[in-house]
């Protein structure tokens, strides 16, 4: 898997202060995407042990609430295996940190992925310029949902994350 950046002390991509991994690869190509440079699955840096250590060093900080996986799209088909392994390891090493994931895929298309229950919050759906709303927390357009994954899986229906 390749990535473009690891953002530290981020306050915009989830609850609390977070570390964000911006992965490469996106098939959605949303009009006016904020990160078109991340679309190419082959661009960026290799997410190797050094990069993982950088991410984990940030997660060890007491004041960091958790990690956000964004991009690109972490759920790009070529990323899914690496993302699953990363999520499993984060959950094991940092059980009290939250995991957020941004994806252009819809909940109904991803809710049965084997690792989905290890994620706390998913922001789903493609960004739509015609539904843009700059006042929305954690999302860019009104079609996107900020989903509480565990509650949604437990109840068998989408439950939105409360701010």
JSON list of C-alpha atoms in Angstrom, two decimals:
[
{"chain": "A", "resi": 1, "resn": "UNK", "atom": "CA", "xyz": [0.00, 0.00, 0.00]},
{"chain": "A", "resi": 2, "resn": "UNK", "atom": "CA", "xyz": [1.15, 3.53, -0.71]},
{"chain": "A", "resi": 3, "resn": "UNK", "atom": "CA", "xyz": [0.36, 6.72, 1.14]},
{"chain": "A", "resi": 4, "resn": "UNK", "atom": "CA", "xyz": [0.83, 10.44, 0.69]},
{"chain": "A", "resi": 5, "resn": "UNK", "atom": "CA", "xyz": [1.07, 11.83, 4.19]},
{"chain": "A", "resi": 6, "resn": "UNK", "atom": "CA", "xyz": [0.66, 11.26, 7.91]},
{"chain": "A", "resi": 7, "resn": "UNK", "atom": "CA", "xyz": [-0.95, 14.30, 9.51]},
{"chain": "A", "resi": 8, "resn": "UNK", "atom": "CA", "xyz": [-0.28, 14.82, 13.20]},
{"chain": "A", "resi": 9, "resn": "UNK", "atom": "CA", "xyz": [-2.49, 16.62, 15.73]},
{"chain": "A", "resi": 10, "resn": "UNK", "atom": "CA", "xyz": [-5.43, 16.84, 13.31]},
{"chain": "A", "resi": 11, "resn": "UNK", "atom": "CA", "xyz": [-8.72, 18.28, 14.61]},
{"chain": "A", "resi": 12, "resn": "UNK", "atom": "CA", "xyz": [-10.81, 18.14, 11.43]},
{"chain": "A", "resi": 13, "resn": "UNK", "atom": "CA", "xyz": [-11.10, 14.44, 10.57]},
{"chain": "A", "resi": 14, "resn": "UNK", "atom": "CA", "xyz": [-12.90, 12.95, 13.55]},
{"chain": "A", "resi": 15, "resn": "UNK", "atom": "CA", "xyz": [-13.47, 13.41, 17.28]},
{"chain": "A", "resi": 16, "resn": "UNK", "atom": "CA", "xyz": [-10.64, 14.86, 19.32]},
{"chain": "A", "resi": 17, "resn": "UNK", "atom": "CA", "xyz": [-7.04, 15.24, 18.31]},
{"chain": "A", "resi": 18, "resn": "UNK", "atom": "CA", "xyz": [-6.04, 12.60, 15.76]},
{"chain": "A", "resi": 19, "resn": "UNK", "atom": "CA", "xyz": [-3.35, 11.24, 13.51]},
{"chain": "A", "resi": 20, "resn": "UNK", "atom": "CA", "xyz": [-4.46, 10.83, 9.88]},
{"chain": "A", "resi": 21, "resn": "UNK", "atom": "CA", "xyz": [-3.07, 8.42, 7.31]},
{"chain": "A", "resi": 22, "resn": "UNK", "atom": "CA", "xyz": [-3.75, 9.60, 3.75]},
{"chain": "A", "resi": 23, "resn": "UNK", "atom": "CA", "xyz": [-3.55, 6.50, 1.54]},
{"chain": "A", "resi": 24, "resn": "UNK", "atom": "CA", "xyz": [-3.15, 6.33, -2.24]},
{"chain": "A", "resi": 25, "resn": "UNK", "atom": "CA", "xyz": [-5.79, 4.96, -4.55]},
{"chain": "A", "resi": 26, "resn": "UNK", "atom": "CA", "xyz": [-9.35, 6.01, -5.32]},
{"chain": "A", "resi": 27, "resn": "UNK", "atom": "CA", "xyz": [-11.70, 4.87, -8.04]},
{"chain": "A", "resi": 28, "resn": "UNK", "atom": "CA", "xyz": [-14.47, 7.39, -7.29]},
{"chain": "A", "resi": 29, "resn": "UNK", "atom": "CA", "xyz": [-12.85, 10.54, -8.76]},
{"chain": "A", "resi": 30, "resn": "UNK", "atom": "CA", "xyz": [-15.39, 12.90, -7.18]},
{"chain": "A", "resi": 31, "resn": "UNK", "atom": "CA", "xyz": [-15.85, 16.25, -8.89]},
{"chain": "A", "resi": 32, "resn": "UNK", "atom": "CA", "xyz": [-13.89, 18.90, -6.94]},
{"chain": "A", "resi": 33, "resn": "UNK", "atom": "CA", "xyz": [-12.25, 16.28, -4.71]},
{"chain": "A", "resi": 34, "resn": "UNK", "atom": "CA", "xyz": [-10.00, 17.87, -2.07]},
{"chain": "A", "resi": 35, "resn": "UNK", "atom": "CA", "xyz": [-7.26, 15.26, -2.68]},
{"chain": "A", "resi": 36, "resn": "UNK", "atom": "CA", "xyz": [-7.10, 14.29, -6.37]},
{"chain": "A", "resi": 37, "resn": "UNK", "atom": "CA", "xyz": [-3.34, 13.77, -6.01]},
{"chain": "A", "resi": 38, "resn": "UNK", "atom": "CA", "xyz": [-4.19, 10.61, -4.02]},
{"chain": "A", "resi": 39, "resn": "UNK", "atom": "CA", "xyz": [-6.27, 8.95, -6.74]},
{"chain": "A", "resi": 40, "resn": "UNK", "atom": "CA", "xyz": [-3.42, 7.03, -8.38]},
{"chain": "A", "resi": 41, "resn": "UNK", "atom": "CA", "xyz": [-2.87, 3.76, -6.49]},
{"chain": "A", "resi": 42, "resn": "UNK", "atom": "CA", "xyz": [0.80, 3.75, -7.56]},
{"chain": "A", "resi": 43, "resn": "UNK", "atom": "CA", "xyz": [1.69, 7.26, -6.37]},
{"chain": "A", "resi": 44, "resn": "UNK", "atom": "CA", "xyz": [3.08, 8.26, -3.02]},
{"chain": "A", "resi": 45, "resn": "UNK", "atom": "CA", "xyz": [5.36, 6.53, -0.55]},
{"chain": "A", "resi": 46, "resn": "UNK", "atom": "CA", "xyz": [5.43, 2.87, 0.37]},
{"chain": "A", "resi": 47, "resn": "UNK", "atom": "CA", "xyz": [3.67, 2.28, 3.71]},
{"chain": "A", "resi": 48, "resn": "UNK", "atom": "CA", "xyz": [6.54, 0.35, 5.23]},
{"chain": "A", "resi": 49, "resn": "UNK", "atom": "CA", "xyz": [7.65, -0.40, 8.82]},
{"chain": "A", "resi": 50, "resn": "UNK", "atom": "CA", "xyz": [9.13, 3.08, 9.18]},
{"chain": "A", "resi": 51, "resn": "UNK", "atom": "CA", "xyz": [5.82, 4.70, 8.21]},
{"chain": "A", "resi": 52, "resn": "UNK", "atom": "CA", "xyz": [3.89, 2.37, 10.51]},
{"chain": "A", "resi": 53, "resn": "UNK", "atom": "CA", "xyz": [6.25, 3.21, 13.36]},
{"chain": "A", "resi": 54, "resn": "UNK", "atom": "CA", "xyz": [5.67, 6.92, 12.73]},
{"chain": "A", "resi": 55, "resn": "UNK", "atom": "CA", "xyz": [1.91, 6.35, 12.89]},
{"chain": "A", "resi": 56, "resn": "UNK", "atom": "CA", "xyz": [2.17, 4.22, 16.05]},
{"chain": "A", "resi": 57, "resn": "UNK", "atom": "CA", "xyz": [4.47, 6.73, 17.77]},
{"chain": "A", "resi": 58, "resn": "UNK", "atom": "CA", "xyz": [1.73, 9.32, 17.37]},
{"chain": "A", "resi": 59, "resn": "UNK", "atom": "CA", "xyz": [-0.93, 6.90, 18.65]},
{"chain": "A", "resi": 60, "resn": "UNK", "atom": "CA", "xyz": [1.14, 6.32, 21.80]},
{"chain": "A", "resi": 61, "resn": "UNK", "atom": "CA", "xyz": [0.62, 9.95, 22.82]},
{"chain": "A", "resi": 62, "resn": "UNK", "atom": "CA", "xyz": [-1.97, 10.23, 25.61]},
{"chain": "A", "resi": 63, "resn": "UNK", "atom": "CA", "xyz": [-3.64, 13.26, 24.07]},
{"chain": "A", "resi": 64, "resn": "UNK", "atom": "CA", "xyz": [-4.26, 11.58, 20.70]},
{"chain": "A", "resi": 65, "resn": "UNK", "atom": "CA", "xyz": [-7.84, 10.26, 20.50]},
{"chain": "A", "resi": 66, "resn": "UNK", "atom": "CA", "xyz": [-7.18, 7.91, 17.62]},
{"chain": "A", "resi": 67, "resn": "UNK", "atom": "CA", "xyz": [-6.40, 7.40, 13.98]},
{"chain": "A", "resi": 68, "resn": "UNK", "atom": "CA", "xyz": [-8.30, 8.42, 10.87]},
{"chain": "A", "resi": 69, "resn": "UNK", "atom": "CA", "xyz": [-7.76, 6.54, 7.61]},
{"chain": "A", "resi": 70, "resn": "UNK", "atom": "CA", "xyz": [-8.49, 8.68, 4.58]},
{"chain": "A", "resi": 71, "resn": "UNK", "atom": "CA", "xyz": [-7.09, 9.30, 1.17]},
{"chain": "A", "resi": 72, "resn": "UNK", "atom": "CA", "xyz": [-7.67, 8.46, -1.61]},
{"chain": "A", "resi": 73, "resn": "UNK", "atom": "CA", "xyz": [-9.86, 5.68, -0.36]},
{"chain": "A", "resi": 74, "resn": "UNK", "atom": "CA", "xyz": [-8.61, 3.20, 2.24]},
{"chain": "A", "resi": 75, "resn": "UNK", "atom": "CA", "xyz": [-11.17, 0.73, 0.90]},
{"chain": "A", "resi": 76, "resn": "UNK", "atom": "CA", "xyz": [-9.86, 0.82, -2.66]},
{"chain": "A", "resi": 77, "resn": "UNK", "atom": "CA", "xyz": [-9.84, -2.89, -3.61]},
{"chain": "A", "resi": 78, "resn": "UNK", "atom": "CA", "xyz": [-6.02, -2.98, -3.75]},
{"chain": "A", "resi": 79, "resn": "UNK", "atom": "CA", "xyz": [-5.76, -1.41, -0.27]},
{"chain": "A", "resi": 80, "resn": "UNK", "atom": "CA", "xyz": [-8.20, -3.62, 1.61]},
{"chain": "A", "resi": 81, "resn": "UNK", "atom": "CA", "xyz": [-5.78, -6.35, 2.69]},
{"chain": "A", "resi": 82, "resn": "UNK", "atom": "CA", "xyz": [-3.20, -3.89, 4.00]},
{"chain": "A", "resi": 83, "resn": "UNK", "atom": "CA", "xyz": [-5.86, -1.74, 5.64]},
{"chain": "A", "resi": 84, "resn": "UNK", "atom": "CA", "xyz": [-7.37, -4.78, 7.34]},
{"chain": "A", "resi": 85, "resn": "UNK", "atom": "CA", "xyz": [-3.98, -5.82, 8.76]},
{"chain": "A", "resi": 86, "resn": "UNK", "atom": "CA", "xyz": [-3.29, -2.26, 9.90]},
{"chain": "A", "resi": 87, "resn": "UNK", "atom": "CA", "xyz": [-6.69, -1.89, 11.59]},
{"chain": "A", "resi": 88, "resn": "UNK", "atom": "CA", "xyz": [-6.32, -5.24, 13.36]},
{"chain": "A", "resi": 89, "resn": "UNK", "atom": "CA", "xyz": [-2.88, -4.24, 14.64]},
{"chain": "A", "resi": 90, "resn": "UNK", "atom": "CA", "xyz": [-4.04, -0.79, 15.76]},
{"chain": "A", "resi": 91, "resn": "UNK", "atom": "CA", "xyz": [-7.01, -2.29, 17.59]},
{"chain": "A", "resi": 92, "resn": "UNK", "atom": "CA", "xyz": [-4.73, -4.81, 19.34]},
{"chain": "A", "resi": 93, "resn": "UNK", "atom": "CA", "xyz": [-1.99, -2.33, 20.32]},
{"chain": "A", "resi": 94, "resn": "UNK", "atom": "CA", "xyz": [-4.22, 0.65, 21.04]},
{"chain": "A", "resi": 95, "resn": "UNK", "atom": "CA", "xyz": [-7.57, -0.71, 22.27]},
{"chain": "A", "resi": 96, "resn": "UNK", "atom": "CA", "xyz": [-8.61, 2.64, 23.76]},
{"chain": "A", "resi": 97, "resn": "UNK", "atom": "CA", "xyz": [-8.00, 4.69, 20.62]},
{"chain": "A", "resi": 98, "resn": "UNK", "atom": "CA", "xyz": [-10.76, 5.23, 18.09]},
{"chain": "A", "resi": 99, "resn": "UNK", "atom": "CA", "xyz": [-10.50, 4.32, 14.43]},
{"chain": "A", "resi": 100, "resn": "UNK", "atom": "CA", "xyz": [-12.29, 6.47, 11.85]},
{"chain": "A", "resi": 101, "resn": "UNK", "atom": "CA", "xyz": [-12.33, 5.65, 8.14]},
{"chain": "A", "resi": 102, "resn": "UNK", "atom": "CA", "xyz": [-13.40, 7.79, 5.19]},
{"chain": "A", "resi": 103, "resn": "UNK", "atom": "CA", "xyz": [-14.60, 6.00, 2.06]},
{"chain": "A", "resi": 104, "resn": "UNK", "atom": "CA", "xyz": [-16.49, 6.79, -1.11]},
{"chain": "A", "resi": 105, "resn": "UNK", "atom": "CA", "xyz": [-18.25, 3.43, -0.85]},
{"chain": "A", "resi": 106, "resn": "UNK", "atom": "CA", "xyz": [-21.73, 3.22, 0.66]},
{"chain": "A", "resi": 107, "resn": "UNK", "atom": "CA", "xyz": [-22.42, 1.43, 3.96]},
{"chain": "A", "resi": 108, "resn": "UNK", "atom": "CA", "xyz": [-24.51, -1.28, 2.29]},
{"chain": "A", "resi": 109, "resn": "UNK", "atom": "CA", "xyz": [-21.56, -2.18, 0.05]},
{"chain": "A", "resi": 110, "resn": "UNK", "atom": "CA", "xyz": [-18.97, -2.42, 2.85]},
{"chain": "A", "resi": 111, "resn": "UNK", "atom": "CA", "xyz": [-20.82, -3.44, 6.02]},
{"chain": "A", "resi": 112, "resn": "UNK", "atom": "CA", "xyz": [-19.97, -7.12, 5.54]},
{"chain": "A", "resi": 113, "resn": "UNK", "atom": "CA", "xyz": [-16.21, -6.66, 5.20]},
{"chain": "A", "resi": 114, "resn": "UNK", "atom": "CA", "xyz": [-14.47, -8.95, 7.70]},
{"chain": "A", "resi": 115, "resn": "UNK", "atom": "CA", "xyz": [-12.75, -6.12, 9.58]},
{"chain": "A", "resi": 116, "resn": "UNK", "atom": "CA", "xyz": [-15.54, -3.54, 9.60]},
{"chain": "A", "resi": 117, "resn": "UNK", "atom": "CA", "xyz": [-16.44, -4.27, 13.24]},
{"chain": "A", "resi": 118, "resn": "UNK", "atom": "CA", "xyz": [-12.99, -3.07, 14.34]},
{"chain": "A", "resi": 119, "resn": "UNK", "atom": "CA", "xyz": [-13.70, 0.45, 13.06]},
{"chain": "A", "resi": 120, "resn": "UNK", "atom": "CA", "xyz": [-15.52, 2.92, 15.31]},
{"chain": "A", "resi": 121, "resn": "UNK", "atom": "CA", "xyz": [-16.80, 5.44, 12.77]},
{"chain": "A", "resi": 122, "resn": "UNK", "atom": "CA", "xyz": [-17.10, 5.37, 8.98]},
{"chain": "A", "resi": 123, "resn": "UNK", "atom": "CA", "xyz": [-17.83, 8.41, 6.87]},
{"chain": "A", "resi": 124, "resn": "UNK", "atom": "CA", "xyz": [-19.33, 6.89, 3.74]},
{"chain": "A", "resi": 125, "resn": "UNK", "atom": "CA", "xyz": [-20.35, 8.02, 0.29]},
{"chain": "A", "resi": 126, "resn": "UNK", "atom": "CA", "xyz": [-18.80, 9.96, -2.53]},
{"chain": "A", "resi": 127, "resn": "UNK", "atom": "CA", "xyz": [-18.33, 13.70, -2.14]},
{"chain": "A", "resi": 128, "resn": "UNK", "atom": "CA", "xyz": [-20.97, 15.45, -4.25]},
{"chain": "A", "resi": 129, "resn": "UNK", "atom": "CA", "xyz": [-20.31, 19.03, -5.22]},
{"chain": "A", "resi": 130, "resn": "UNK", "atom": "CA", "xyz": [-24.04, 19.68, -5.78]},
{"chain": "A", "resi": 131, "resn": "UNK", "atom": "CA", "xyz": [-24.73, 18.64, -2.16]},
{"chain": "A", "resi": 132, "resn": "UNK", "atom": "CA", "xyz": [-21.77, 20.51, -0.64]},
{"chain": "A", "resi": 133, "resn": "UNK", "atom": "CA", "xyz": [-22.32, 22.01, 2.81]},
{"chain": "A", "resi": 134, "resn": "UNK", "atom": "CA", "xyz": [-19.34, 23.59, 4.56]},
{"chain": "A", "resi": 135, "resn": "UNK", "atom": "CA", "xyz": [-21.21, 23.62, 7.89]},
{"chain": "A", "resi": 136, "resn": "UNK", "atom": "CA", "xyz": [-21.37, 19.84, 8.23]},
{"chain": "A", "resi": 137, "resn": "UNK", "atom": "CA", "xyz": [-19.06, 18.29, 10.79]},
{"chain": "A", "resi": 138, "resn": "UNK", "atom": "CA", "xyz": [-16.59, 15.72, 9.39]},
{"chain": "A", "resi": 139, "resn": "UNK", "atom": "CA", "xyz": [-18.06, 15.51, 5.87]},
{"chain": "A", "resi": 140, "resn": "UNK", "atom": "CA", "xyz": [-18.30, 17.63, 2.77]},
{"chain": "A", "resi": 141, "resn": "UNK", "atom": "CA", "xyz": [-21.72, 16.89, 1.29]},
{"chain": "A", "resi": 142, "resn": "UNK", "atom": "CA", "xyz": [-25.16, 16.05, 2.69]},
{"chain": "A", "resi": 143, "resn": "UNK", "atom": "CA", "xyz": [-25.30, 12.58, 1.10]},
{"chain": "A", "resi": 144, "resn": "UNK", "atom": "CA", "xyz": [-22.36, 11.39, 3.19]},
{"chain": "A", "resi": 145, "resn": "UNK", "atom": "CA", "xyz": [-23.11, 9.75, 6.53]},
{"chain": "A", "resi": 146, "resn": "UNK", "atom": "CA", "xyz": [-21.04, 9.68, 9.73]},
{"chain": "A", "resi": 147, "resn": "UNK", "atom": "CA", "xyz": [-21.83, 6.15, 10.89]},
{"chain": "A", "resi": 148, "resn": "UNK", "atom": "CA", "xyz": [-21.39, 4.59, 14.33]},
{"chain": "A", "resi": 149, "resn": "UNK", "atom": "CA", "xyz": [-20.19, 1.22, 13.11]},
{"chain": "A", "resi": 150, "resn": "UNK", "atom": "CA", "xyz": [-20.73, -0.93, 16.19]},
{"chain": "A", "resi": 151, "resn": "UNK", "atom": "CA", "xyz": [-24.25, 0.38, 16.87]},
{"chain": "A", "resi": 152, "resn": "UNK", "atom": "CA", "xyz": [-25.14, 0.00, 13.20]},
{"chain": "A", "resi": 153, "resn": "UNK", "atom": "CA", "xyz": [-23.96, -3.60, 13.14]},
{"chain": "A", "resi": 154, "resn": "UNK", "atom": "CA", "xyz": [-25.70, -4.41, 16.44]},
{"chain": "A", "resi": 155, "resn": "UNK", "atom": "CA", "xyz": [-29.04, -2.95, 15.34]},
{"chain": "A", "resi": 156, "resn": "UNK", "atom": "CA", "xyz": [-28.85, -3.98, 11.69]},
{"chain": "A", "resi": 157, "resn": "UNK", "atom": "CA", "xyz": [-29.49, -0.43, 10.49]},
{"chain": "A", "resi": 158, "resn": "UNK", "atom": "CA", "xyz": [-27.47, 2.74, 10.09]},
{"chain": "A", "resi": 159, "resn": "UNK", "atom": "CA", "xyz": [-26.95, 4.62, 13.33]},
{"chain": "A", "resi": 160, "resn": "UNK", "atom": "CA", "xyz": [-25.31, 8.01, 12.95]},
{"chain": "A", "resi": 161, "resn": "UNK", "atom": "CA", "xyz": [-22.42, 9.05, 15.16]},
{"chain": "A", "resi": 162, "resn": "UNK", "atom": "CA", "xyz": [-23.47, 11.77, 17.59]},
{"chain": "A", "resi": 163, "resn": "UNK", "atom": "CA", "xyz": [-21.23, 14.80, 17.80]}
]
